Amino acid sequence: MGVSQEDVRKIAELARLHPGELSVARLTDELNGILEHIRSLEEVDTSAVEGFEPWRSGSLPFRDPKLGPDHLSAGAPGDRAPEWVDGFFVVPRLPALDGGGGAA
Amino acid sequence: MSESPGVREIVGAVGTAGGDPLRFANAALDRARRAESEDTPLHAFLALADSAAMGGGAATGDDLDGGGRSGKGGPKGPPLLAGVPVAVKDNLCAFDFPTTCASRILEGYVSPYEATVVRRLRSAGGVIVGKTNMDEFAMGSSTENSGFGPTRNPRDRSRVPGGSSGGSAAAVAAGIVPCALGSDTGGSVRQPASLCGVVGIKPTYGRVSRYGLVAYASSLDQVGTIGRTVEDAALLLQAIAGHDPRDATSAPLPVPDFLGARGRGVRGLTVGLPREYFAKELDPAVQRLCREALGRLEEAGAVVREVSLPHTKFAVPAYYILAPAEASSNLARFDGVRYGSRAPGADSARAVYEETRTRGFGAEVVRRIMLGTFALSAGYYEAYYGRAQRVRSLVASDFGRVWAEGVDLLFTPTSPTPAFPLGERTDDPVSMYLSDIFTVTANLAGIPGLSLPVGAVDGLPVGGQFLAPMWEEPKMIGAALALESLLEEAR
């Protein structure tokens, strides 16, 4: 099971990447080389395994699922924000919105 | 160039009346600056402290003590790391330094909070002299994937130091600092330690907090320590280990004395020799030196027994599905909105994401994000990710069976070859990935591992690796102390 250049363009879109055509060709070759190596996993009989079950070993301690205090929420968000106006974080405006580049 | 003394020597000198607590850190900074200004710079550091005073000072804040921790030194003695200069891998958040993960996408980024391990080492008296170079976002085995240029191996500057914690390993091997922090997702502490001729410890998953470690693959990442000796690496681990309420995967277990088994030797220990790690394809010199080390253990009273870990050959393929899958999710946050740099001139939110990520990430990071995205995509998830998770379970079961058969520790090579020349594997991802063939299994199973030098071939260090059951670091470190001493006597 390999990937085509079309697959690579689709994967890049999902990953929010925008490789040029040269990069797409190179990535297709590289990913197919890696997937060829990974194909050896098909040799393994995994029919008796549910998934990764580290708790089966009994070595990993588990805690009760209870909510504790959120150490990150102490103080208003504005105390930690570089810019905070009327209850909003202020971030740089996208140039496309008004042709400018400054903060609101 | 004079080398840094060891941790105990520094703590002893700083603890005496009138000892300058920053003397050793200032000397380390001088050594670091010299190493960076030579004709062929080491390039171990991405950022250095302006002065030792900048990198020191006890941590402030709450809840540093995770229960049962012994990082504060003796009841009346100086703190565990008093005055000790420490280098910190650049994927650990620290005040006063940028945290870039060696990526252009985070160039100049300064974290508003500090990693628990950094707070703990400061609170134990350690002084951070700088942030070390690494493979971008810890993805690599040679430190050639750094967005800011490669680090060179101090033993031979035409060769790689290993990776991804190559800067930390090089800083210790060059004698700049006695110990350093790294991170180990598939061998990134142990493999560079092996290639640079120093000691690297990857603790059990959950032994050390990951809060403030920039995530690569969260179910595999673990902060580890590098030292010139087993003792130095273990003392740094002692200072940083322990439960942290800020990391849900940190284990609420007391921290043992990692040096508690010192002096017990190896008599009566059963050491397993996994036949899959000593296959005929292994570099003959590495094979010989590791078998000689096993011979020393046997002479000292250990019982060496050949064992089988039949799923070993599937560990690298499973790892290269699981780690990129987790990375593709973890690195989604780097989009030009929240951290670091933003590509200028984009005309929509989507264009901001795509331009920033395409320009900011290096080739290997793009490769792994693409691989992970593919493995998690509709129609492929079960064939790749699901199968890799089940194989991971089988790799872990191999270890469980061996421990149940009465094996205390395993001993293996750390890396299939000594340090390789810069550029040799950069165009062949699979050959680079196979550098981790002996180390990834410990990450998949969550068990601790330790690499220590067992000799050299043509002047290039070779490392041997102890692997232990979960939470058995004291036994592993005790055996490593014994082997280190046996090899020292034999020289």
Coordinates of C-alpha atoms in Angstrom, one line a residue:
Chain A
M1 CA 0.0 0.0 0.0
G2 CA 1.8 3.2 -1.2
V3 CA 0.8 6.8 -1.7
S4 CA 0.5 8.7 -4.9
Q5 CA 1.3 12.4 -5.5
E6 CA -2.4 13.1 -5.3
D7 CA -2.5 11.4 -1.9
V8 CA 0.4 13.5 -0.7
R9 CA -1.3 16.7 -1.7
K10 CA -4.4 15.6 0.2
I11 CA -2.4 14.6 3.3
A12 CA -0.6 18.0 3.1
E13 CA -3.9 19.8 3.1
L14 CA -5.1 17.8 6.2
A15 CA -1.8 18.7 7.9
R16 CA -2.0 22.4 7.0
L17 CA 1.1 22.3 4.9
H18 CA 1.6 23.6 1.4
P19 CA 4.6 21.9 -0.3
G20 CA 5.5 22.9 -3.8
E21 CA 5.4 20.5 -6.7
L22 CA 9.1 19.5 -6.3
S23 CA 8.5 18.8 -2.7
V24 CA 5.4 16.7 -3.4
A25 CA 7.4 14.5 -5.7
R26 CA 10.2 14.1 -3.2
L27 CA 7.8 13.5 -0.3
T28 CA 6.0 10.9 -2.3
D29 CA 9.2 8.9 -2.9
E30 CA 10.3 9.3 0.8
L31 CA 6.9 8.3 2.3
N32 CA 6.7 5.3 0.0
G33 CA 10.2 4.2 1.1
I34 CA 9.2 4.5 4.8
L35 CA 5.9 2.8 4.2
E36 CA 7.8 -0.1 2.5
H37 CA 9.8 -0.5 5.6
I38 CA 6.7 -0.3 7.8
R39 CA 5.0 -3.0 5.7
S40 CA 6.8 -5.6 7.8
L41 CA 4.2 -5.1 10.5
E42 CA 1.8 -7.1 8.3
E43 CA 3.9 -10.2 9.2
V44 CA 2.9 -10.0 12.9
D45 CA 0.0 -12.0 14.1
T46 CA -1.9 -9.5 16.3
S47 CA -5.2 -11.4 16.4
A48 CA -4.9 -12.1 20.2
V49 CA -4.2 -8.5 21.1
E50 CA -6.9 -5.8 21.7
G51 CA -4.6 -2.8 21.5
F52 CA -1.9 -1.2 23.6
E53 CA -2.8 -2.3 27.2
P54 CA 0.0 -1.1 29.5
W55 CA -2.3 -1.6 32.6
R56 CA -2.1 -5.4 31.9
S57 CA 1.4 -5.4 33.3
G58 CA 0.1 -4.1 36.6
S59 CA 3.2 -1.7 36.7
L60 CA 1.5 1.5 35.8
P61 CA -0.2 3.2 38.7
F62 CA -3.7 4.6 38.0
R63 CA -5.4 7.3 40.0
D64 CA -9.1 8.0 40.7
P65 CA -10.6 10.2 38.0
K66 CA -11.5 13.1 40.2
L67 CA -11.2 16.8 39.3
G68 CA -8.6 18.8 41.2
P69 CA -7.9 22.5 41.2
D70 CA -6.7 23.9 37.9
H71 CA -3.3 25.4 38.5
L72 CA -3.4 27.2 35.2
S73 CA -6.6 29.1 35.9
A74 CA -5.5 31.2 38.9
G75 CA -6.2 34.8 38.2
A76 CA -8.0 36.4 35.3
P77 CA -6.7 35.6 31.8
G78 CA -5.9 39.2 31.4
D79 CA -3.2 38.9 34.1
R80 CA -1.2 36.8 31.8
A81 CA -2.1 38.2 28.4
P82 CA 0.3 40.6 26.5
E83 CA -2.8 42.7 25.5
W84 CA -6.2 42.5 27.1
V85 CA -9.1 44.9 26.3
D86 CA -12.7 44.7 27.6
G87 CA -12.5 41.0 28.3
F88 CA -10.8 40.1 25.0
F89 CA -7.3 39.0 24.1
V90 CA -5.9 41.4 21.6
V91 CA -3.9 39.7 18.7
P92 CA -2.3 41.1 15.6
R93 CA -4.9 41.8 12.9
L94 CA -4.6 39.9 9.6
P95 CA -3.4 42.3 6.9
A96 CA -6.0 40.9 4.6
L97 CA -8.8 42.2 6.8
D98 CA -8.0 45.9 6.3
G99 CA -4.8 46.1 4.3
G100 CA -2.9 47.1 7.5
G101 CA -0.7 45.1 9.8
G102 CA -1.1 46.6 13.2
A103 CA -2.9 45.4 16.3
A104 CA -6.5 46.4 16.8
Chain B
M1 CA 40.9 23.0 27.8
S2 CA 40.2 22.1 31.5
E3 CA 37.2 19.9 32.1
S4 CA 34.4 20.4 34.6
P5 CA 34.8 18.4 37.9
G6 CA 32.0 16.0 38.8
V7 CA 28.8 16.8 40.6
R8 CA 30.0 15.7 44.1
E9 CA 33.3 17.5 43.9
I10 CA 31.5 20.8 42.9
V11 CA 28.8 20.4 45.7
G12 CA 31.6 19.7 48.2
A13 CA 33.6 22.7 47.1
V14 CA 30.6 25.0 47.1
G15 CA 29.5 23.7 50.5
T16 CA 32.7 24.8 52.2
A17 CA 32.7 28.0 54.1
G18 CA 33.3 30.9 51.7
G19 CA 32.9 28.8 48.5
D20 CA 31.6 30.9 45.6
P21 CA 28.4 29.2 44.5
L22 CA 28.8 30.5 40.9
R23 CA 32.5 29.7 40.5
F24 CA 31.9 26.4 38.6
A25 CA 29.1 27.8 36.5
N26 CA 31.2 30.8 35.4
A27 CA 34.0 28.4 34.4
A28 CA 31.5 26.3 32.5
L29 CA 30.3 29.3 30.6
D30 CA 33.9 30.2 29.7
R31 CA 34.5 26.7 28.4
A32 CA 31.2 26.8 26.4
R33 CA 32.1 30.2 24.8
R34 CA 35.6 28.8 23.9
A35 CA 34.1 25.6 22.3
E36 CA 31.7 27.8 20.2
S37 CA 34.5 30.1 19.0
E38 CA 36.9 27.5 17.8
D39 CA 37.8 27.1 14.1
T40 CA 35.4 24.1 13.9
P41 CA 32.8 25.1 16.5
L42 CA 31.1 22.4 18.6
H43 CA 27.7 24.1 18.3
A44 CA 26.4 22.3 21.3
F45 CA 24.4 25.4 22.5
L46 CA 21.7 27.5 21.0
A47 CA 21.7 30.0 23.8
L48 CA 24.1 30.7 26.7
A49 CA 23.5 32.5 29.9
D50 CA 25.0 36.0 29.9
S51 CA 26.4 35.2 33.3
A52 CA 26.1 32.4 35.8
A53 CA 23.9 34.6 38.0
M54 CA 21.3 34.6 35.2
G55 CA 21.0 30.8 35.1
G56 CA 20.9 30.2 38.9
G57 CA 18.7 31.0 41.8
A58 CA 16.3 28.7 43.6
A59 CA 12.9 28.3 41.9
T60 CA 10.0 30.1 43.3
G61 CA 6.4 28.9 43.2
D62 CA 4.4 26.2 44.7
D63 CA 4.4 22.5 44.9
L64 CA 7.9 21.6 43.8
D65 CA 7.9 18.7 46.1
G66 CA 6.0 15.8 44.6
G67 CA 6.1 13.6 47.6
G68 CA 9.0 11.3 48.7
R69 CA 11.5 13.4 46.7
S70 CA 15.0 13.6 48.0
G71 CA 16.4 16.4 45.8
K72 CA 17.1 18.7 48.7
G73 CA 20.3 17.0 49.8
G74 CA 21.0 15.7 53.3
P75 CA 19.3 17.1 56.3
K76 CA 22.2 19.4 57.1
G77 CA 24.2 19.2 53.8
P78 CA 24.2 21.5 50.8
P79 CA 21.4 21.0 48.2
L80 CA 22.0 18.1 45.8
L81 CA 23.2 20.2 42.9
A82 CA 24.6 23.2 44.8
G83 CA 26.6 25.3 42.3
V84 CA 26.5 22.5 39.6
P85 CA 26.4 23.9 36.0
V86 CA 23.8 22.1 34.0
A87 CA 22.9 22.3 30.3
V88 CA 19.3 22.0 29.3
K89 CA 17.9 20.7 26.0
D90 CA 16.1 23.4 24.1
N91 CA 12.7 21.6 24.2
L92 CA 12.4 22.3 27.9
C93 CA 10.8 25.6 28.9
A94 CA 13.0 27.8 31.0
F95 CA 12.8 31.4 32.1
D96 CA 15.6 33.7 30.8
F97 CA 16.2 31.7 27.7
P98 CA 14.4 31.2 24.4
T99 CA 12.7 27.8 23.9
T100 CA 13.0 27.0 20.2
C101 CA 13.1 23.2 19.9
A102 CA 15.8 24.1 17.3
S103 CA 13.0 25.1 14.9
R104 CA 12.7 28.3 12.9
I105 CA 9.0 28.3 13.7
L106 CA 9.8 29.0 17.3
E107 CA 12.8 31.3 16.7
G108 CA 13.0 33.8 19.6
Y109 CA 10.1 32.3 21.5
V110 CA 10.4 32.8 25.2
S111 CA 8.1 30.6 27.3
P112 CA 5.9 32.3 30.0
Y113 CA 6.3 29.3 32.3
E114 CA 9.0 26.9 33.3
A115 CA 9.2 23.1 33.0
T116 CA 8.9 21.2 36.3
V117 CA 12.3 19.5 35.8
V118 CA 14.0 23.0 35.3
R119 CA 12.3 24.3 38.5
R120 CA 13.5 21.3 40.4
L121 CA 17.1 21.5 39.2
R122 CA 17.2 25.1 40.1
S123 CA 15.6 24.4 43.5
A124 CA 18.3 21.8 44.1
G125 CA 21.0 24.5 43.5
G126 CA 21.8 23.7 39.9
V127 CA 22.8 26.6 37.6
I128 CA 21.6 26.5 34.0
V129 CA 24.4 27.7 31.7
G130 CA 22.5 27.4 28.4
K131 CA 20.0 25.6 26.1
T132 CA 21.4 22.9 23.9
N133 CA 21.1 22.1 20.2
M134 CA 18.9 19.2 19.1
D135 CA 17.1 17.7 16.1
E136 CA 14.2 20.0 15.4
F137 CA 11.3 19.1 17.8
A138 CA 13.4 16.1 18.9
M139 CA 12.9 14.3 15.5
G140 CA 16.2 12.7 14.5
S141 CA 19.2 10.7 15.5
S142 CA 22.1 12.9 14.6
T143 CA 21.3 16.6 15.5
E144 CA 21.7 17.4 11.8
N145 CA 18.0 18.2 11.7
S146 CA 18.4 21.4 13.8
G147 CA 17.1 24.5 12.1
F148 CA 20.2 26.3 13.4
G149 CA 22.9 24.0 12.0
P150 CA 24.3 20.7 13.3
T151 CA 26.3 19.9 16.5
R152 CA 29.6 18.1 16.0
N153 CA 30.9 15.2 18.0
P154 CA 33.6 16.3 20.4
R155 CA 35.5 13.0 19.9
D156 CA 35.7 13.6 16.1
R157 CA 34.3 16.9 14.7
S158 CA 33.7 15.4 11.3
R159 CA 31.1 13.1 12.8
V160 CA 27.6 13.4 14.4
P161 CA 27.1 13.4 18.1
G162 CA 23.9 11.4 17.7
G163 CA 20.5 12.7 18.5
S164 CA 18.1 14.1 19.2
S165 CA 19.8 15.3 22.4
G166 CA 23.2 15.8 20.6
G167 CA 23.9 19.2 22.1
S168 CA 23.4 17.9 25.6
A169 CA 25.6 14.9 25.0
A170 CA 28.3 17.0 23.3
A171 CA 28.3 19.5 26.1
V172 CA 29.0 16.8 28.6
A173 CA 31.5 14.9 26.5
A174 CA 33.5 18.1 25.8
G175 CA 33.8 18.6 29.6
I176 CA 31.8 21.9 29.5
V177 CA 29.3 20.7 32.1
P178 CA 29.2 17.5 34.3
C179 CA 25.6 16.8 33.4
A180 CA 22.7 17.8 31.2
L181 CA 19.0 17.3 30.6
G182 CA 17.7 15.7 27.5
S183 CA 14.6 14.0 26.3
D184 CA 14.2 10.4 25.0
T185 CA 11.3 9.5 22.8
G186 CA 13.0 6.6 20.9
G187 CA 16.5 6.7 22.3
S188 CA 17.3 10.4 22.1
V189 CA 19.2 10.4 25.4
R190 CA 20.9 7.0 25.2
Q191 CA 22.0 7.0 21.6
P192 CA 23.9 10.4 21.7
A193 CA 25.3 9.4 25.0
S194 CA 26.7 6.2 23.3
L195 CA 28.1 8.1 20.3
C196 CA 29.8 10.7 22.5
G197 CA 31.1 8.3 25.1
V198 CA 29.1 9.5 28.1
V199 CA 26.3 8.1 30.3
G200 CA 22.6 8.6 29.4
I201 CA 19.6 7.5 31.5
K202 CA 16.0 7.2 30.3
P203 CA 13.8 6.7 33.4
T204 CA 10.6 4.7 33.5
Y205 CA 7.7 6.5 31.7
G206 CA 6.0 8.5 34.5
R207 CA 9.0 8.8 36.8
V208 CA 9.8 12.4 35.7
S209 CA 7.3 15.1 35.0
R210 CA 6.8 16.1 31.3
Y211 CA 5.2 19.5 32.3
G212 CA 7.0 22.1 30.2
L213 CA 8.6 19.6 27.8
V214 CA 7.5 20.5 24.3
A215 CA 5.6 17.4 23.3
Y216 CA 6.7 15.2 20.3
A217 CA 5.0 11.9 21.1
S218 CA 3.3 12.1 24.5
S219 CA 3.0 8.4 25.2
L220 CA 6.8 7.9 24.5
D221 CA 8.5 11.1 25.6
Q222 CA 10.5 11.1 28.8
V223 CA 12.9 13.6 30.2
G224 CA 16.3 11.9 30.8
T225 CA 19.7 12.8 32.1
I226 CA 23.3 12.7 30.7
G227 CA 26.4 12.7 32.8
R228 CA 30.1 12.1 32.3
T229 CA 29.7 9.3 34.9
V230 CA 26.9 7.0 36.0
E231 CA 26.9 8.9 39.4
D232 CA 26.5 12.3 37.8
A233 CA 23.6 11.2 35.6
A234 CA 22.0 9.5 38.6
L235 CA 22.3 12.6 40.9
L236 CA 20.7 14.8 38.3
L237 CA 17.9 12.3 37.9
Q238 CA 17.5 12.3 41.7
A239 CA 17.0 16.1 41.6
I240 CA 14.3 16.1 39.0
A241 CA 12.3 12.8 39.6
G242 CA 9.0 12.6 41.4
H243 CA 5.3 13.1 41.1
D244 CA 4.0 16.3 39.6
P245 CA 0.3 17.2 39.8
R246 CA 0.7 19.2 36.6
D247 CA 1.4 16.1 34.6
A248 CA -1.4 13.6 34.6
T249 CA 1.0 10.8 33.4
S250 CA 3.4 11.4 36.3
A251 CA 3.3 8.5 38.7
P252 CA 2.3 9.2 42.3
L253 CA 5.1 7.0 43.6
P254 CA 7.9 7.8 46.1
V255 CA 11.3 8.4 44.6
P256 CA 13.9 5.9 45.7
D257 CA 17.6 6.6 46.3
F258 CA 18.9 6.0 42.8
L259 CA 22.4 5.3 44.1
G260 CA 21.1 3.0 46.8
A261 CA 22.5 -0.1 45.2
R262 CA 26.0 1.3 45.0
G263 CA 28.6 -1.2 46.3
R264 CA 26.3 -4.2 46.0
G265 CA 28.0 -5.3 42.8
V266 CA 26.4 -7.7 40.4
R267 CA 26.9 -11.0 42.2
G268 CA 23.7 -13.1 41.9
L269 CA 22.1 -10.8 39.3
T270 CA 20.7 -12.5 36.3
V271 CA 21.5 -10.5 33.2
G272 CA 19.7 -11.4 30.0
L273 CA 21.5 -11.2 26.6
P274 CA 18.7 -10.8 24.0
R275 CA 19.8 -12.7 20.9
E276 CA 17.9 -10.4 18.5
Y277 CA 20.2 -7.5 19.6
F278 CA 23.4 -9.4 18.8
A279 CA 22.5 -10.4 15.3
K280 CA 25.3 -11.0 12.8
E281 CA 24.5 -7.7 11.0
L282 CA 25.7 -5.8 14.1
D283 CA 29.0 -3.9 13.7
P284 CA 31.6 -6.5 14.7
A285 CA 33.5 -4.0 16.9
V286 CA 30.3 -3.1 18.8
Q287 CA 29.4 -6.7 19.2
R288 CA 32.9 -7.5 20.6
L289 CA 33.0 -4.7 23.1
C290 CA 29.5 -5.4 24.4
R291 CA 30.3 -9.1 24.8
E292 CA 33.5 -8.2 26.6
A293 CA 31.4 -6.1 29.0
L294 CA 29.1 -9.0 29.6
G295 CA 32.2 -11.1 30.3
R296 CA 33.3 -8.7 33.0
L297 CA 29.8 -8.9 34.6
E298 CA 30.0 -12.7 34.5
E299 CA 33.5 -12.6 36.1
A300 CA 32.1 -10.4 38.9
G301 CA 29.4 -12.9 39.7
A302 CA 26.4 -12.1 37.5
V303 CA 24.6 -14.9 35.7
V304 CA 24.4 -14.2 32.0
R305 CA 21.6 -15.9 30.2
E306 CA 20.6 -15.7 26.5
V307 CA 17.0 -14.7 26.1
S308 CA 14.7 -14.0 23.1
L309 CA 12.6 -10.8 22.5
P310 CA 11.0 -12.0 19.3
H311 CA 9.1 -8.8 18.3
T312 CA 12.3 -6.6 18.4
K313 CA 12.5 -6.3 14.7
F314 CA 9.0 -4.8 14.5
A315 CA 9.8 -2.1 17.0
V316 CA 11.2 0.5 14.6
P317 CA 8.3 0.1 12.1
A318 CA 5.8 0.4 14.9
Y319 CA 7.6 3.4 16.4
Y320 CA 7.6 5.2 13.0
I321 CA 3.8 4.9 12.9
L322 CA 3.0 5.8 16.5
A323 CA 5.5 8.6 17.1
P324 CA 4.6 10.5 13.9
A325 CA 0.9 10.0 14.6
E326 CA 1.2 11.6 18.0
A327 CA 3.5 14.3 16.5
S328 CA 1.0 15.2 13.8
S329 CA -1.5 16.0 16.6
N330 CA 1.0 17.7 19.0
L331 CA 2.5 19.9 16.4
A332 CA -0.9 21.1 15.1
R333 CA -0.6 23.9 17.7
F334 CA 2.2 25.5 15.7
D335 CA 0.2 27.5 13.3
G336 CA 1.4 31.1 13.4
V337 CA -1.3 32.2 15.8
R338 CA -0.2 31.0 19.3
Y339 CA 3.6 30.8 19.4
G340 CA 6.7 32.0 17.6
S341 CA 6.9 33.3 14.1
R342 CA 4.1 34.0 11.6
A343 CA 4.5 34.0 7.8
P344 CA 3.9 37.6 6.6
G345 CA 1.5 38.5 3.8
A346 CA -0.9 35.7 4.1
D347 CA -4.5 36.7 3.0
S348 CA -6.6 34.2 5.0
A349 CA -6.5 32.3 8.2
R350 CA -5.8 29.1 6.4
A351 CA -3.0 30.7 4.4
V352 CA -1.5 31.9 7.7
Y353 CA -1.4 28.3 9.0
E354 CA -0.1 26.7 5.8
E355 CA 2.6 29.4 5.0
T356 CA 3.8 29.5 8.6
R357 CA 4.1 25.8 9.0
T358 CA 5.6 25.2 5.5
R359 CA 8.2 27.8 6.0
G360 CA 8.8 27.2 9.7
F361 CA 9.2 23.4 9.8
G362 CA 12.3 21.6 8.5
A363 CA 12.2 18.6 6.1
E364 CA 12.2 15.8 8.7
V365 CA 9.4 17.4 10.8
V366 CA 7.3 17.8 7.6
R367 CA 8.0 14.2 6.7
R368 CA 6.9 12.9 10.1
I369 CA 3.8 15.1 10.3
M370 CA 2.8 13.8 6.8
L371 CA 3.5 10.2 7.8
G372 CA 1.4 10.6 11.0
T373 CA -1.4 12.4 9.3
F374 CA -1.6 9.6 6.7
A375 CA -1.5 6.9 9.4
L376 CA -4.4 8.5 11.2
S377 CA -6.5 9.3 8.1
A378 CA -9.8 7.7 7.3
G379 CA -9.4 4.3 5.7
Y380 CA -5.8 3.8 6.9
Y381 CA -6.2 4.2 10.7
E382 CA -6.7 0.5 11.5
A383 CA -4.2 -0.8 9.0
Y384 CA -1.4 1.4 10.3
Y385 CA -2.1 3.0 13.7
G386 CA -4.3 0.2 15.1
R387 CA -1.8 -2.5 14.1
A388 CA 1.2 -0.6 15.4
Q389 CA -0.5 -0.2 18.8
R390 CA -1.1 -4.0 18.9
V391 CA 2.6 -4.6 18.0
R392 CA 3.6 -2.2 20.7
S393 CA 1.7 -4.4 23.1
L394 CA 3.6 -7.5 21.9
V395 CA 6.9 -5.7 22.3
A396 CA 6.0 -4.8 25.9
S397 CA 4.8 -8.4 26.5
D398 CA 8.3 -9.7 25.4
F399 CA 9.9 -7.8 28.2
G400 CA 7.2 -8.9 30.7
R401 CA 7.8 -12.5 29.9
V402 CA 11.6 -12.2 30.3
W403 CA 11.2 -10.5 33.7
A404 CA 8.8 -13.2 34.8
E405 CA 11.4 -15.8 33.9
G406 CA 13.7 -14.4 36.6
V407 CA 15.9 -12.0 34.5
D408 CA 16.8 -8.9 36.5
L409 CA 18.2 -6.8 33.8
L410 CA 19.0 -7.0 30.1
F411 CA 22.3 -5.9 28.5
T412 CA 22.4 -4.8 24.8
P413 CA 24.4 -2.5 22.5
T414 CA 22.9 1.0 22.5
S415 CA 23.6 1.9 18.9
P416 CA 24.4 -0.5 16.0
T417 CA 27.4 1.6 15.0
P418 CA 29.7 4.2 16.5
A419 CA 29.3 7.8 15.4
F420 CA 28.9 8.2 11.7
P421 CA 30.2 11.0 9.4
L422 CA 28.1 14.2 9.1
G423 CA 25.8 14.0 6.1
E424 CA 26.2 10.2 5.6
R425 CA 22.5 9.4 6.3
T426 CA 20.7 12.6 5.7
D427 CA 19.3 11.6 2.3
D428 CA 18.1 8.1 3.5
P429 CA 15.4 8.5 6.2
V430 CA 15.1 4.7 6.8
S431 CA 18.8 4.2 7.4
M432 CA 18.7 7.1 9.9
Y433 CA 15.6 5.6 11.6
L434 CA 17.5 2.3 12.1
S435 CA 20.0 4.1 14.3
D436 CA 17.4 3.7 17.0
I437 CA 16.8 0.0 16.6
F438 CA 18.1 -1.0 20.1
T439 CA 16.6 1.9 22.0
V440 CA 13.0 2.3 20.8
T441 CA 11.8 -0.8 22.5
A442 CA 12.3 0.8 25.9
N443 CA 10.1 3.7 25.0
L444 CA 7.4 1.4 23.5
A445 CA 7.3 -0.6 26.7
G446 CA 7.8 2.3 29.1
I447 CA 10.8 0.7 30.8
P448 CA 14.0 2.4 32.0
G449 CA 17.2 2.2 30.1
L450 CA 20.8 3.4 30.7
S451 CA 23.7 3.7 28.2
L452 CA 27.3 3.7 29.4
P453 CA 30.6 3.6 27.5
V454 CA 32.0 0.1 27.1
G455 CA 35.1 1.0 25.0
A456 CA 36.1 2.6 21.7
V457 CA 36.9 1.6 18.2
D458 CA 39.4 3.8 16.3
G459 CA 38.9 6.4 18.9
L460 CA 35.1 6.4 18.6
P461 CA 33.1 5.5 21.7
V462 CA 30.8 2.5 21.9
G463 CA 27.9 2.3 24.4
G464 CA 26.3 -0.7 26.1
Q465 CA 22.7 -0.5 27.4
F466 CA 21.1 -1.9 30.5
L467 CA 17.3 -2.3 30.4
A468 CA 15.2 -2.9 33.5
P469 CA 11.6 -3.6 34.6
M470 CA 9.5 -0.5 35.2
W471 CA 10.5 1.5 38.4
E472 CA 13.7 -0.6 38.9
E473 CA 16.1 2.3 38.2
P474 CA 18.1 1.7 41.4
K475 CA 18.9 -1.9 40.3
M476 CA 19.8 -0.7 36.8
I477 CA 22.0 2.1 38.1
G478 CA 23.7 -0.1 40.6
A479 CA 24.7 -2.6 37.9
A480 CA 25.9 0.3 35.7
L481 CA 28.0 1.6 38.6
A482 CA 29.5 -1.8 39.0
L483 CA 30.3 -2.3 35.3
E484 CA 31.7 1.2 35.0
S485 CA 34.1 0.4 37.9
L486 CA 35.0 -3.0 36.4
L487 CA 35.8 -1.4 33.0
E488 CA 37.8 1.3 34.7
E489 CA 39.9 -1.4 36.5
A490 CA 40.5 -3.2 33.3
R491 CA 42.0 -0.1 31.5

